[in-house]
Structure formats: structure tokens, C-alpha cells
Amino acid sequence: MRPFSYLEPRALGDAVAMLAEAPSRTRLLAGGTDLLLQLERGPFDRVVNLKRIAGLRAIAEEPDETVIGPLATLTDLLRSEAIARRHPVLREAALLMASPQVRNLATIGGNLCNASPAADLAPPLLCLDARLSVVGPHGQREIPIAEFFAGPGRTALSPDEILVAIRVPAVATRAAFLKFSPRRAMDLAIVSVACAATNGRTRVALGAVAEVPLLVPPSPDEAASMARPIDDLRASAEYRRAMVRVLVRRALEAVARRTT
Ligand SMILES: Cc1cc2nc3c(=O)[nH]c(=O)nc-3n(C[C@H](O)[C@H](O)[C@H](O)COP(=O)(O)OP(=O)(O)OC[C@H]3O[C@@H](n4cnc5c(N)ncnc54)[C@H](O)[C@@H]3O)c2cc1C
């Protein structure tokens, strides 16, 4: 592994200042399950660990929204009574991710900020219309999740900004998440689909079939035509597109059957 400086701020303001000193040479560390691979090849030599900052791991129930700290791990999502009651689709997605050991480390913020087209928490959060609070040297702003992903490994975050909260509206929603991958565990999706019905409006989002997770119309044929899959080792583009059609149909049926 290449040498790097390691910084461990105890307050958010200190983390912002440390990042602002050299944004292009610095990476933020959450669980490290994606970052560890980047340390081998990345063009950076400073790591700022966010884990010692109090409050960034909390899951808070506000009247109108659930505020999830970016450092909440996948295990935290699985254990949270608030998530199970208000947003069970996030639980469904977290259960299909990685292994118990990885889930104890991997965070929701890392999953979003790593910006893999196959990030499993992205489609459900797109369907739930989440908003992301970010902080930088110039203050705080909110980004609708639909505007967050810019390409593989790229987001709407400026290099000097930190994701500090994922805000999920607390409205009655029926939702489902389906993940299709060659193995039942420890594998990235070939195609993933989330679907959520809220106040008579149905949203569908796709993972792993475009350069970013994608919101699409709630129609299997339209979803398949909007997907932009690639051929790779895991599956052909043609197969992925066919599976989008199948999974969107199944997700819409699953949501129609659900009462909560
Ligand atoms: C064996 C294995 C299996 C896996 N299986 C899956 C799977 O099934 N599904 C899936 O989606 N992923 C999977 N992953 C990928 C990974 O575990 C997840 O993406 C995880 O959620 C990343 O979170 P992390 O806390 O480890 O992120 P880190 O590795 O700490 O960070 C990832 C990136 O996000 C940035 N970052 C982190 N937090 C912030 C923040 N608050 N603000 C700004 N930038 C930030 C970091 O700088 C880094 O660039 C797997 C990984 C492994 C090793």
C-alpha cells in the first residue's frame, strides 16, 4: 500500500478544515470497504477518518423525515426500529449487501459517495426521494438524490464537501427492492430495481444498468428502453436490458400486493 498521512478529527468543523487544506490529495474514510481498494491506486496521500465525529452515525426520527447519519453502517440500518417501521425497503436492500462482516463496517454514506452504478442503497433512496445534506468551507447545502450521481465514482459533491445527512421523507410508502446477481450473497448486482408507491405516485429506480443509478417511468418496457447497460464480465447488455423488464414488472407487482 502507498504511504499516506492519517488524520482523525473529533469535530465536523475540523474535518471540513482538514479536507479544505488539500481537497484533491485527500479522501474521507468511513467504513473503508471501498476506500481500501482506492488507496492502492488513487492520486491522494491524505486520509481523514470521519468515524470519531460524534453524531454522524445517528438515525433520528423527525416528524416529517428520518435523518440518517452518513456513518450509519448497514448493520445499523438492519437493527434500527425506525428504519424497519418507516422505510423497510432500506432494510431489504441492506440485507442483500455483502456479508455480516462487511455490513458491520460499510456505511450508507460510503455507499452513496463511492458512486458505483451498482450501489445497492441508491435505487431505494431515489424512489424514496431522499435529500442529501452536505457541508463544506462555504456552509451547508442540500442536494436532491436525483441530482447527486454524476458518473461512475463521481457525484455532485465538490472535492471539499462532506455528506453529513441523508434525509428521507416520512410519508406512508409501499416499496420493494429486487437484486439480481449470480450469487445470493457477496456479489454486486447485474440489475437492481427499487419501486415505491407514495400518495398515488409510483417511482421506479434501476441500479447497475447505466453509468449512474437511474429513475425511470413505472413501466417495464419504458424502463428497459431507458436503461443504458454495458457488456462486461458479469453479463451482456442485452441480458441486462431483458432483466430490467422482468424485474420492474415483478417490483411493480410486489408493491401492488403490499399493504405497508
Ligand atoms: C466483499 C465486499 C462486498 C460488497 N458487497 C456490496 C454489495 O452487495 N452492494 C453494494 O452496494 N456494495 C457492496 N460493496 C461495496 C461497499 O462495501 C459499499 O459501497 C459500502 O457501503 C461503502 O461504505 P464504506 O463506509 O466502506 O465507504 P468508504 O470505503 O469508507 O468510502 C467510500 C467512498 O466514499 C467517500 N466517502 C465516505 N463517506 C463520505 C462522506 N460522509 N462524505 C463524502 N465522501 C464520503 C470516501 O472518501 C470514498 O471515496 C462490497 C464491498 C466488499 C469489500
PDB file of C-alpha atoms and ligand atoms in Angstrom:
ATOM      1  CA  MET A   1       0.000   0.000   0.000  1.00  0.00           C
ATOM      2  CA  ARG A   2       1.244   3.508  -0.800  1.00  0.00           C
ATOM      3  CA  PRO A   3       2.123   5.683   2.231  1.00  0.00           C
ATOM      4  CA  PHE A   4      -0.427   8.314   3.307  1.00  0.00           C
ATOM      5  CA  SER A   5      -0.991  10.756   6.186  1.00  0.00           C
ATOM      6  CA  TYR A   6      -3.801   9.787   8.523  1.00  0.00           C
ATOM      7  CA  LEU A   7      -5.944  12.416  10.262  1.00  0.00           C
ATOM      8  CA  GLU A   8      -8.629  11.766  12.869  1.00  0.00           C
ATOM      9  CA  PRO A   9     -10.777  14.839  13.616  1.00  0.00           C
ATOM     10  CA  ARG A  10     -13.163  14.814  16.606  1.00  0.00           C
ATOM     11  CA  ALA A  11     -15.401  17.611  15.311  1.00  0.00           C
ATOM     12  CA  LEU A  12     -17.084  18.190  11.943  1.00  0.00           C
ATOM     13  CA  GLY A  13     -15.571  21.690  11.655  1.00  0.00           C
ATOM     14  CA  ASP A  14     -12.087  20.202  11.997  1.00  0.00           C
ATOM     15  CA  ALA A  15     -12.834  17.608   9.314  1.00  0.00           C
ATOM     16  CA  VAL A  16     -14.032  20.354   6.946  1.00  0.00           C
ATOM     17  CA  ALA A  17     -10.843  22.360   7.613  1.00  0.00           C
ATOM     18  CA  MET A  18      -8.583  19.312   7.108  1.00  0.00           C
ATOM     19  CA  LEU A  19     -10.296  18.480   3.820  1.00  0.00           C
ATOM     20  CA  ALA A  20     -10.129  22.119   2.668  1.00  0.00           C
ATOM     21  CA  GLU A  21      -6.333  22.183   3.167  1.00  0.00           C
ATOM     22  CA  ALA A  22      -5.809  19.868   0.170  1.00  0.00           C
ATOM     23  CA  PRO A  23      -9.090  18.541  -1.277  1.00  0.00           C
ATOM     24  CA  SER A  24      -7.635  16.851  -4.351  1.00  0.00           C
ATOM     25  CA  ARG A  25      -4.996  14.984  -2.287  1.00  0.00           C
ATOM     26  CA  THR A  26      -7.410  13.900   0.479  1.00  0.00           C
ATOM     27  CA  ARG A  27     -10.016  11.147   0.809  1.00  0.00           C
ATOM     28  CA  LEU A  28     -12.580  10.744   3.587  1.00  0.00           C
ATOM     29  CA  LEU A  29     -12.691   7.413   5.387  1.00  0.00           C
ATOM     30  CA  ALA A  30     -15.999   5.973   6.606  1.00  0.00           C
ATOM     31  CA  GLY A  31     -16.001   2.152   6.752  1.00  0.00           C
ATOM     32  CA  GLY A  32     -13.127   1.837   4.299  1.00  0.00           C
ATOM     33  CA  THR A  33     -14.595  -1.137   2.393  1.00  0.00           C
ATOM     34  CA  ASP A  34     -14.407   0.744  -0.919  1.00  0.00           C
ATOM     35  CA  LEU A  35     -11.632   3.184   0.015  1.00  0.00           C
ATOM     36  CA  LEU A  36      -9.125   0.461   0.810  1.00  0.00           C
ATOM     37  CA  LEU A  37      -9.022  -0.543  -2.861  1.00  0.00           C
ATOM     38  CA  GLN A  38      -8.662   3.107  -3.929  1.00  0.00           C
ATOM     39  CA  LEU A  39      -5.673   3.519  -1.586  1.00  0.00           C
ATOM     40  CA  GLU A  40      -3.697   1.188  -3.844  1.00  0.00           C
ATOM     41  CA  ARG A  41      -4.103   3.314  -6.953  1.00  0.00           C
ATOM     42  CA  GLY A  42      -5.688   6.659  -6.035  1.00  0.00           C
ATOM     43  CA  PRO A  43      -3.996  10.010  -6.630  1.00  0.00           C
ATOM     44  CA  PHE A  44      -4.161  11.019  -2.945  1.00  0.00           C
ATOM     45  CA  ASP A  45      -1.872  10.844   0.055  1.00  0.00           C
ATOM     46  CA  ARG A  46      -4.089  12.065   2.934  1.00  0.00           C
ATOM     47  CA  VAL A  47      -6.931  10.195   4.640  1.00  0.00           C
ATOM     48  CA  VAL A  48      -9.384  11.909   7.016  1.00  0.00           C
ATOM     49  CA  ASN A  49     -11.232   9.396   9.192  1.00  0.00           C
ATOM     50  CA  LEU A  50     -14.793  10.592   9.952  1.00  0.00           C
ATOM     51  CA  LYS A  51     -15.587   7.873  12.489  1.00  0.00           C
ATOM     52  CA  ARG A  52     -14.579   9.797  15.637  1.00  0.00           C
ATOM     53  CA  ILE A  53     -17.012  12.653  14.927  1.00  0.00           C
ATOM     54  CA  ALA A  54     -19.963  12.391  17.314  1.00  0.00           C
ATOM     55  CA  GLY A  55     -23.458  12.315  15.824  1.00  0.00           C
ATOM     56  CA  LEU A  56     -22.616  11.291  12.259  1.00  0.00           C
ATOM     57  CA  ARG A  57     -23.789   7.714  12.891  1.00  0.00           C
ATOM     58  CA  ALA A  58     -27.202   8.502  14.396  1.00  0.00           C
ATOM     59  CA  ILE A  59     -30.597   7.662  12.903  1.00  0.00           C
ATOM     60  CA  ALA A  60     -33.138  10.265  14.090  1.00  0.00           C
ATOM     61  CA  GLU A  61     -36.912  10.245  13.659  1.00  0.00           C
ATOM     62  CA  GLU A  62     -38.195  13.748  12.951  1.00  0.00           C
ATOM     63  CA  PRO A  63     -41.933  14.311  12.414  1.00  0.00           C
ATOM     64  CA  ASP A  64     -41.537  14.836   8.639  1.00  0.00           C
ATOM     65  CA  GLU A  65     -38.363  12.929   7.860  1.00  0.00           C
ATOM     66  CA  THR A  66     -35.870  10.366   9.036  1.00  0.00           C
ATOM     67  CA  VAL A  67     -32.385  11.812   9.302  1.00  0.00           C
ATOM     68  CA  ILE A  68     -29.755   9.133   8.740  1.00  0.00           C
ATOM     69  CA  GLY A  69     -26.134   9.939   9.569  1.00  0.00           C
ATOM     70  CA  PRO A  70     -23.738   9.021   6.739  1.00  0.00           C
ATOM     71  CA  LEU A  71     -21.667   6.917   9.158  1.00  0.00           C
ATOM     72  CA  ALA A  72     -24.629   4.635   9.947  1.00  0.00           C
ATOM     73  CA  THR A  73     -23.477   1.170   8.967  1.00  0.00           C
ATOM     74  CA  LEU A  74     -25.539  -1.353   7.041  1.00  0.00           C
ATOM     75  CA  THR A  75     -25.854  -3.263  10.330  1.00  0.00           C
ATOM     76  CA  ASP A  76     -27.194  -0.074  11.982  1.00  0.00           C
ATOM     77  CA  LEU A  77     -29.847   0.134   9.232  1.00  0.00           C
ATOM     78  CA  LEU A  78     -30.771  -3.519   9.821  1.00  0.00           C
ATOM     79  CA  ARG A  79     -31.040  -3.004  13.601  1.00  0.00           C
ATOM     80  CA  SER A  80     -32.904   0.301  13.516  1.00  0.00           C
ATOM     81  CA  GLU A  81     -36.513   0.121  14.650  1.00  0.00           C
ATOM     82  CA  ALA A  82     -37.191   3.448  12.903  1.00  0.00           C
ATOM     83  CA  ILE A  83     -35.903   2.122   9.562  1.00  0.00           C
ATOM     84  CA  ALA A  84     -37.902  -1.109   9.924  1.00  0.00           C
ATOM     85  CA  ARG A  85     -41.096   0.833  10.612  1.00  0.00           C
ATOM     86  CA  ARG A  86     -40.684   3.848   8.310  1.00  0.00           C
ATOM     87  CA  HIS A  87     -38.501   2.661   5.424  1.00  0.00           C
ATOM     88  CA  PRO A  88     -38.388  -1.158   5.370  1.00  0.00           C
ATOM     89  CA  VAL A  89     -37.138  -1.099   1.764  1.00  0.00           C
ATOM     90  CA  LEU A  90     -33.760   0.179   3.032  1.00  0.00           C
ATOM     91  CA  ARG A  91     -33.627  -2.873   5.298  1.00  0.00           C
ATOM     92  CA  GLU A  92     -34.430  -5.143   2.354  1.00  0.00           C
ATOM     93  CA  ALA A  93     -31.573  -3.644   0.359  1.00  0.00           C
ATOM     94  CA  ALA A  94     -29.048  -3.732   3.236  1.00  0.00           C
ATOM     95  CA  LEU A  95     -29.870  -7.408   3.863  1.00  0.00           C
ATOM     96  CA  LEU A  96     -28.868  -8.271   0.298  1.00  0.00           C
ATOM     97  CA  MET A  97     -25.498  -6.492   0.565  1.00  0.00           C
ATOM     98  CA  ALA A  98     -22.117  -8.084   1.197  1.00  0.00           C
ATOM     99  CA  SER A  99     -21.600 -10.219   4.343  1.00  0.00           C
ATOM    100  CA  PRO A 100     -22.206  -9.594   8.062  1.00  0.00           C
ATOM    101  CA  GLN A 101     -18.518  -8.658   8.494  1.00  0.00           C
ATOM    102  CA  VAL A 102     -18.614  -6.093   5.661  1.00  0.00           C
ATOM    103  CA  ARG A 103     -22.030  -4.809   6.787  1.00  0.00           C
ATOM    104  CA  ASN A 104     -20.540  -4.032  10.223  1.00  0.00           C
ATOM    105  CA  LEU A 105     -18.091  -1.623   8.561  1.00  0.00           C
ATOM    106  CA  ALA A 106     -19.766  -0.394   5.376  1.00  0.00           C
ATOM    107  CA  THR A 107     -21.776   2.813   5.721  1.00  0.00           C
ATOM    108  CA  ILE A 108     -24.731   4.310   3.893  1.00  0.00           C
ATOM    109  CA  GLY A 109     -22.713   7.477   3.186  1.00  0.00           C
ATOM    110  CA  GLY A 110     -19.812   5.493   1.745  1.00  0.00           C
ATOM    111  CA  ASN A 111     -22.178   3.523  -0.479  1.00  0.00           C
ATOM    112  CA  LEU A 112     -23.596   6.764  -1.950  1.00  0.00           C
ATOM    113  CA  CYS A 113     -20.349   8.760  -2.159  1.00  0.00           C
ATOM    114  CA  ASN A 114     -18.430   5.916  -3.778  1.00  0.00           C
ATOM    115  CA  ALA A 115     -20.977   6.349  -6.590  1.00  0.00           C
ATOM    116  CA  SER A 116     -20.825   2.868  -8.040  1.00  0.00           C
ATOM    117  CA  PRO A 117     -23.561   2.440 -10.675  1.00  0.00           C
ATOM    118  CA  ALA A 118     -24.378  -0.781  -8.767  1.00  0.00           C
ATOM    119  CA  ALA A 119     -24.578   0.796  -5.266  1.00  0.00           C
ATOM    120  CA  ASP A 120     -27.495  -1.068  -3.711  1.00  0.00           C
ATOM    121  CA  LEU A 121     -28.803   1.720  -1.482  1.00  0.00           C
ATOM    122  CA  ALA A 122     -29.071   4.194  -4.362  1.00  0.00           C
ATOM    123  CA  PRO A 123     -32.232   2.850  -6.094  1.00  0.00           C
ATOM    124  CA  PRO A 124     -34.321   2.688  -2.885  1.00  0.00           C
ATOM    125  CA  LEU A 125     -33.201   6.163  -1.804  1.00  0.00           C
ATOM    126  CA  LEU A 126     -34.010   7.516  -5.288  1.00  0.00           C
ATOM    127  CA  CYS A 127     -37.512   6.041  -5.012  1.00  0.00           C
ATOM    128  CA  LEU A 128     -37.927   7.474  -1.508  1.00  0.00           C
ATOM    129  CA  ASP A 129     -36.941  10.929  -2.839  1.00  0.00           C
ATOM    130  CA  ALA A 130     -34.144  11.390  -0.279  1.00  0.00           C
ATOM    131  CA  ARG A 131     -32.254  14.674   0.085  1.00  0.00           C
ATOM    132  CA  LEU A 132     -28.577  14.829   0.966  1.00  0.00           C
ATOM    133  CA  SER A 133     -27.154  17.472   3.309  1.00  0.00           C
ATOM    134  CA  VAL A 134     -23.548  18.348   2.611  1.00  0.00           C
ATOM    135  CA  VAL A 135     -21.134  20.690   4.384  1.00  0.00           C
ATOM    136  CA  GLY A 136     -18.066  22.477   3.080  1.00  0.00           C
ATOM    137  CA  PRO A 137     -15.949  25.552   3.850  1.00  0.00           C
ATOM    138  CA  HIS A 138     -18.741  27.763   2.441  1.00  0.00           C
ATOM    139  CA  GLY A 139     -21.534  26.284   4.570  1.00  0.00           C
ATOM    140  CA  GLN A 140     -24.273  23.703   4.195  1.00  0.00           C
ATOM    141  CA  ARG A 141     -26.482  22.854   1.189  1.00  0.00           C
ATOM    142  CA  GLU A 142     -28.967  20.183   0.207  1.00  0.00           C
ATOM    143  CA  ILE A 143     -28.833  18.053  -2.920  1.00  0.00           C
ATOM    144  CA  PRO A 144     -31.842  16.009  -4.114  1.00  0.00           C
ATOM    145  CA  ILE A 145     -30.555  12.481  -4.567  1.00  0.00           C
ATOM    146  CA  ALA A 146     -31.789  12.527  -8.172  1.00  0.00           C
ATOM    147  CA  GLU A 147     -29.069  15.162  -8.820  1.00  0.00           C
ATOM    148  CA  PHE A 148     -26.313  13.503  -6.796  1.00  0.00           C
ATOM    149  CA  PHE A 149     -24.810  10.873  -9.096  1.00  0.00           C
ATOM    150  CA  ALA A 150     -22.682  12.254 -11.935  1.00  0.00           C
ATOM    151  CA  GLY A 151     -20.993   9.119 -13.300  1.00  0.00           C
ATOM    152  CA  PRO A 152     -19.052   6.094 -12.054  1.00  0.00           C
ATOM    153  CA  GLY A 153     -17.174   7.318  -8.969  1.00  0.00           C
ATOM    154  CA  ARG A 154     -18.404  10.899  -9.493  1.00  0.00           C
ATOM    155  CA  THR A 155     -21.017  12.858  -7.532  1.00  0.00           C
ATOM    156  CA  ALA A 156     -22.354  16.398  -7.196  1.00  0.00           C
ATOM    157  CA  LEU A 157     -20.135  16.856  -4.116  1.00  0.00           C
ATOM    158  CA  SER A 158     -17.361  19.411  -4.525  1.00  0.00           C
ATOM    159  CA  PRO A 159     -13.964  17.979  -3.569  1.00  0.00           C
ATOM    160  CA  ASP A 160     -14.089  19.994  -0.313  1.00  0.00           C
ATOM    161  CA  GLU A 161     -17.580  18.865   0.762  1.00  0.00           C
ATOM    162  CA  ILE A 162     -18.674  16.150   3.207  1.00  0.00           C
ATOM    163  CA  LEU A 163     -22.016  14.332   3.188  1.00  0.00           C
ATOM    164  CA  VAL A 164     -23.475  14.868   6.676  1.00  0.00           C
ATOM    165  CA  ALA A 165     -27.065  13.567   6.472  1.00  0.00           C
ATOM    166  CA  ILE A 166     -29.412  11.532   4.335  1.00  0.00           C
ATOM    167  CA  ARG A 167     -32.953  12.883   4.776  1.00  0.00           C
ATOM    168  CA  VAL A 168     -35.788  10.529   3.902  1.00  0.00           C
ATOM    169  CA  PRO A 169     -39.365  11.902   3.869  1.00  0.00           C
ATOM    170  CA  ALA A 170     -41.518  10.154   6.480  1.00  0.00           C
ATOM    171  CA  VAL A 171     -44.557   9.523   4.313  1.00  0.00           C
ATOM    172  CA  ALA A 172     -46.554   6.303   4.038  1.00  0.00           C
ATOM    173  CA  THR A 173     -44.910   4.296   1.274  1.00  0.00           C
ATOM    174  CA  ARG A 174     -45.219   0.782  -0.102  1.00  0.00           C
ATOM    175  CA  ALA A 175     -41.881  -0.237  -1.576  1.00  0.00           C
ATOM    176  CA  ALA A 176     -39.810  -3.179  -2.767  1.00  0.00           C
ATOM    177  CA  PHE A 177     -36.187  -3.828  -3.750  1.00  0.00           C
ATOM    178  CA  LEU A 178     -35.114  -6.653  -6.060  1.00  0.00           C
ATOM    179  CA  LYS A 179     -31.477  -7.509  -6.755  1.00  0.00           C
ATOM    180  CA  PHE A 180     -30.396  -9.902  -9.453  1.00  0.00           C
ATOM    181  CA  SER A 181     -26.834 -11.206  -9.143  1.00  0.00           C
ATOM    182  CA  PRO A 182     -25.138 -14.504  -9.976  1.00  0.00           C
ATOM    183  CA  ARG A 183     -24.648 -15.376  -6.300  1.00  0.00           C
ATOM    184  CA  ARG A 184     -27.122 -14.911  -3.468  1.00  0.00           C
ATOM    185  CA  ALA A 185     -24.553 -13.130  -1.262  1.00  0.00           C
ATOM    186  CA  MET A 186     -21.276 -11.187  -1.533  1.00  0.00           C
ATOM    187  CA  ASP A 187     -21.956 -10.081  -5.073  1.00  0.00           C
ATOM    188  CA  LEU A 188     -22.739  -6.857  -6.863  1.00  0.00           C
ATOM    189  CA  ALA A 189     -25.983  -6.603  -8.815  1.00  0.00           C
ATOM    190  CA  ILE A 190     -26.262  -7.389 -12.510  1.00  0.00           C
ATOM    191  CA  VAL A 191     -29.511  -5.452 -12.269  1.00  0.00           C
ATOM    192  CA  SER A 192     -31.271  -3.985  -9.239  1.00  0.00           C
ATOM    193  CA  VAL A 193     -34.711  -2.407  -9.134  1.00  0.00           C
ATOM    194  CA  ALA A 194     -36.457  -0.412  -6.417  1.00  0.00           C
ATOM    195  CA  CYS A 195     -40.084   0.610  -6.599  1.00  0.00           C
ATOM    196  CA  ALA A 196     -42.062   2.816  -4.199  1.00  0.00           C
ATOM    197  CA  ALA A 197     -45.681   3.999  -4.206  1.00  0.00           C
ATOM    198  CA  THR A 198     -46.358   7.172  -2.228  1.00  0.00           C
ATOM    199  CA  ASN A 199     -49.613   9.173  -2.259  1.00  0.00           C
ATOM    200  CA  GLY A 200     -50.700   7.582  -5.529  1.00  0.00           C
ATOM    201  CA  ARG A 201     -47.340   8.259  -7.223  1.00  0.00           C
ATOM    202  CA  THR A 202     -45.132   5.295  -8.166  1.00  0.00           C
ATOM    203  CA  ARG A 203     -41.388   5.712  -8.600  1.00  0.00           C
ATOM    204  CA  VAL A 204     -39.015   3.127 -10.046  1.00  0.00           C
ATOM    205  CA  ALA A 205     -35.216   3.254  -9.962  1.00  0.00           C
ATOM    206  CA  LEU A 206     -32.609   0.998 -11.556  1.00  0.00           C
ATOM    207  CA  GLY A 207     -29.088   0.066 -10.476  1.00  0.00           C
ATOM    208  CA  ALA A 208     -26.169  -1.377 -12.478  1.00  0.00           C
ATOM    209  CA  VAL A 209     -27.656  -0.672 -15.913  1.00  0.00           C
ATOM    210  CA  ALA A 210     -26.359   2.837 -16.633  1.00  0.00           C
ATOM    211  CA  GLU A 211     -23.378   4.977 -15.664  1.00  0.00           C
ATOM    212  CA  VAL A 212     -25.470   6.206 -12.706  1.00  0.00           C
ATOM    213  CA  PRO A 213     -28.426   4.785 -10.737  1.00  0.00           C
ATOM    214  CA  LEU A 214     -31.472   5.868 -12.733  1.00  0.00           C
ATOM    215  CA  LEU A 215     -35.071   6.977 -12.065  1.00  0.00           C
ATOM    216  CA  VAL A 216     -37.335   5.584 -14.801  1.00  0.00           C
ATOM    217  CA  PRO A 217     -41.083   5.533 -15.526  1.00  0.00           C
ATOM    218  CA  PRO A 218     -43.091   2.788 -13.739  1.00  0.00           C
ATOM    219  CA  SER A 219     -43.413   0.698 -16.903  1.00  0.00           C
ATOM    220  CA  PRO A 220     -41.297  -2.407 -17.686  1.00  0.00           C
ATOM    221  CA  ASP A 221     -40.957  -1.515 -21.378  1.00  0.00           C
ATOM    222  CA  GLU A 222     -40.111   2.151 -20.819  1.00  0.00           C
ATOM    223  CA  ALA A 223     -37.645   1.228 -18.059  1.00  0.00           C
ATOM    224  CA  ALA A 224     -35.910  -1.254 -20.377  1.00  0.00           C
ATOM    225  CA  SER A 225     -35.675   1.302 -23.157  1.00  0.00           C
ATOM    226  CA  MET A 226     -34.210   3.959 -20.814  1.00  0.00           C
ATOM    227  CA  ALA A 227     -31.549   1.623 -19.391  1.00  0.00           C
ATOM    228  CA  ARG A 228     -28.048   2.100 -20.825  1.00  0.00           C
ATOM    229  CA  PRO A 229     -26.387  -1.196 -19.845  1.00  0.00           C
ATOM    230  CA  ILE A 230     -22.909  -2.257 -20.879  1.00  0.00           C
ATOM    231  CA  ASP A 231     -21.400  -5.642 -21.739  1.00  0.00           C
ATOM    232  CA  ASP A 232     -18.954  -6.768 -19.083  1.00  0.00           C
ATOM    233  CA  LEU A 233     -17.679  -9.903 -17.367  1.00  0.00           C
ATOM    234  CA  ARG A 234     -20.848 -10.197 -15.322  1.00  0.00           C
ATOM    235  CA  ALA A 235     -23.495 -10.026 -18.084  1.00  0.00           C
ATOM    236  CA  SER A 236     -24.191  -8.788 -21.596  1.00  0.00           C
ATOM    237  CA  ALA A 237     -26.024  -5.508 -22.164  1.00  0.00           C
ATOM    238  CA  GLU A 238     -28.801  -7.394 -23.929  1.00  0.00           C
ATOM    239  CA  TYR A 239     -29.316  -9.734 -20.963  1.00  0.00           C
ATOM    240  CA  ARG A 240     -29.294  -6.837 -18.510  1.00  0.00           C
ATOM    241  CA  ARG A 241     -31.950  -4.995 -20.538  1.00  0.00           C
ATOM    242  CA  ALA A 242     -34.132  -8.120 -20.653  1.00  0.00           C
ATOM    243  CA  MET A 243     -33.767  -8.494 -16.873  1.00  0.00           C
ATOM    244  CA  VAL A 244     -34.761  -4.853 -16.309  1.00  0.00           C
ATOM    245  CA  ARG A 245     -38.081  -5.597 -17.989  1.00  0.00           C
ATOM    246  CA  VAL A 246     -38.621  -8.703 -15.819  1.00  0.00           C
ATOM    247  CA  LEU A 247     -37.556  -7.136 -12.512  1.00  0.00           C
ATOM    248  CA  VAL A 248     -39.515  -3.924 -12.989  1.00  0.00           C
ATOM    249  CA  ARG A 249     -42.652  -5.963 -13.649  1.00  0.00           C
ATOM    250  CA  ARG A 250     -42.004  -8.057 -10.520  1.00  0.00           C
ATOM    251  CA  ALA A 251     -41.248  -4.996  -8.378  1.00  0.00           C
ATOM    252  CA  LEU A 252     -44.461  -3.249  -9.513  1.00  0.00           C
ATOM    253  CA  GLU A 253     -46.424  -6.423  -8.704  1.00  0.00           C
ATOM    254  CA  ALA A 254     -44.750  -6.744  -5.292  1.00  0.00           C
ATOM    255  CA  VAL A 255     -45.628  -3.149  -4.390  1.00  0.00           C
ATOM    256  CA  ALA A 256     -49.237  -3.577  -5.588  1.00  0.00           C
ATOM    257  CA  ARG A 257     -49.578  -6.614  -3.264  1.00  0.00           C
ATOM    258  CA  ARG A 258     -48.137  -4.840  -0.213  1.00  0.00           C
ATOM    259  CA  THR A 259     -50.331  -3.198   2.383  1.00  0.00           C
ATOM    260  CA  THR A 260     -47.467  -1.342   4.180  1.00  0.00           C
TER     261      THR A 260
HETATM  262  C1  LIG B   1     -16.643  -8.016  -0.002  1.00  0.00           C
HETATM  263  C2  LIG B   1     -17.443  -6.801  -0.380  1.00  0.00           C
HETATM  264  C3  LIG B   1     -18.775  -6.946  -0.736  1.00  0.00           C
HETATM  265  C4  LIG B   1     -19.518  -5.826  -1.118  1.00  0.00           C
HETATM  266  N1  LIG B   1     -20.840  -6.002  -1.456  1.00  0.00           N
HETATM  267  C5  LIG B   1     -21.576  -4.928  -1.829  1.00  0.00           C
HETATM  268  C6  LIG B   1     -22.948  -5.089  -2.198  1.00  0.00           C
HETATM  269  O1  LIG B   1     -23.512  -6.191  -2.161  1.00  0.00           O
HETATM  270  N2  LIG B   1     -23.620  -3.972  -2.589  1.00  0.00           N
HETATM  271  C7  LIG B   1     -23.049  -2.732  -2.635  1.00  0.00           C
HETATM  272  O2  LIG B   1     -23.715  -1.769  -2.993  1.00  0.00           O
HETATM  273  N3  LIG B   1     -21.740  -2.551  -2.268  1.00  0.00           N
HETATM  274  C8  LIG B   1     -21.005  -3.611  -1.875  1.00  0.00           C
HETATM  275  N4  LIG B   1     -19.692  -3.436  -1.515  1.00  0.00           N
HETATM  276  C9  LIG B   1     -19.091  -2.100  -1.587  1.00  0.00           C
HETATM  277  C10 LIG B   1     -19.020  -1.335  -0.223  1.00  0.00           C
HETATM  278  O3  LIG B   1     -18.992  -2.214   0.876  1.00  0.00           O
HETATM  279  C11 LIG B   1     -20.189  -0.361  -0.053  1.00  0.00           C
HETATM  280  O4  LIG B   1     -20.240   0.535  -1.134  1.00  0.00           O
HETATM  281  C12 LIG B   1     -20.103   0.402   1.269  1.00  0.00           C
HETATM  282  O5  LIG B   1     -21.371   0.878   1.636  1.00  0.00           O
HETATM  283  C13 LIG B   1     -19.105   1.550   1.256  1.00  0.00           C
HETATM  284  O6  LIG B   1     -19.148   2.185   2.524  1.00  0.00           O
HETATM  285  P1  LIG B   1     -17.822   2.498   3.356  1.00  0.00           P
HETATM  286  O7  LIG B   1     -18.254   3.127   4.629  1.00  0.00           O
HETATM  287  O8  LIG B   1     -16.946   1.296   3.477  1.00  0.00           O
HETATM  288  O9  LIG B   1     -17.146   3.574   2.404  1.00  0.00           O
HETATM  289  P2  LIG B   1     -15.609   4.021   2.313  1.00  0.00           P
HETATM  290  O10 LIG B   1     -14.835   2.943   1.643  1.00  0.00           O
HETATM  291  O11 LIG B   1     -15.101   4.498   3.623  1.00  0.00           O
HETATM  292  O12 LIG B   1     -15.788   5.273   1.340  1.00  0.00           O
HETATM  293  C14 LIG B   1     -16.208   5.123   0.005  1.00  0.00           C
HETATM  294  C15 LIG B   1     -16.036   6.452  -0.742  1.00  0.00           C
HETATM  295  O13 LIG B   1     -16.959   7.416  -0.247  1.00  0.00           O
HETATM  296  C16 LIG B   1     -16.254   8.559   0.281  1.00  0.00           C
HETATM  297  N5  LIG B   1     -16.986   8.960   1.486  1.00  0.00           N
HETATM  298  C17 LIG B   1     -17.327   8.162   2.532  1.00  0.00           C
HETATM  299  N6  LIG B   1     -18.062   8.842   3.410  1.00  0.00           N
HETATM  300  C18 LIG B   1     -18.193  10.102   2.928  1.00  0.00           C
HETATM  301  C19 LIG B   1     -18.869  11.277   3.390  1.00  0.00           C
HETATM  302  N7  LIG B   1     -19.588  11.301   4.535  1.00  0.00           N
HETATM  303  N8  LIG B   1     -18.821  12.404   2.631  1.00  0.00           N
HETATM  304  C20 LIG B   1     -18.138  12.403   1.450  1.00  0.00           C
HETATM  305  N9  LIG B   1     -17.472  11.326   0.961  1.00  0.00           N
HETATM  306  C21 LIG B   1     -17.507  10.175   1.697  1.00  0.00           C
HETATM  307  C22 LIG B   1     -14.834   8.075   0.569  1.00  0.00           C
HETATM  308  O14 LIG B   1     -13.907   9.128   0.537  1.00  0.00           O
HETATM  309  C23 LIG B   1     -14.639   7.065  -0.557  1.00  0.00           C
HETATM  310  O15 LIG B   1     -14.273   7.719  -1.746  1.00  0.00           O
HETATM  311  C24 LIG B   1     -18.917  -4.542  -1.124  1.00  0.00           C
HETATM  312  C25 LIG B   1     -17.584  -4.397  -0.744  1.00  0.00           C
HETATM  313  C26 LIG B   1     -16.842  -5.506  -0.372  1.00  0.00           C
HETATM  314  C27 LIG B   1     -15.405  -5.317   0.045  1.00  0.00           C
END
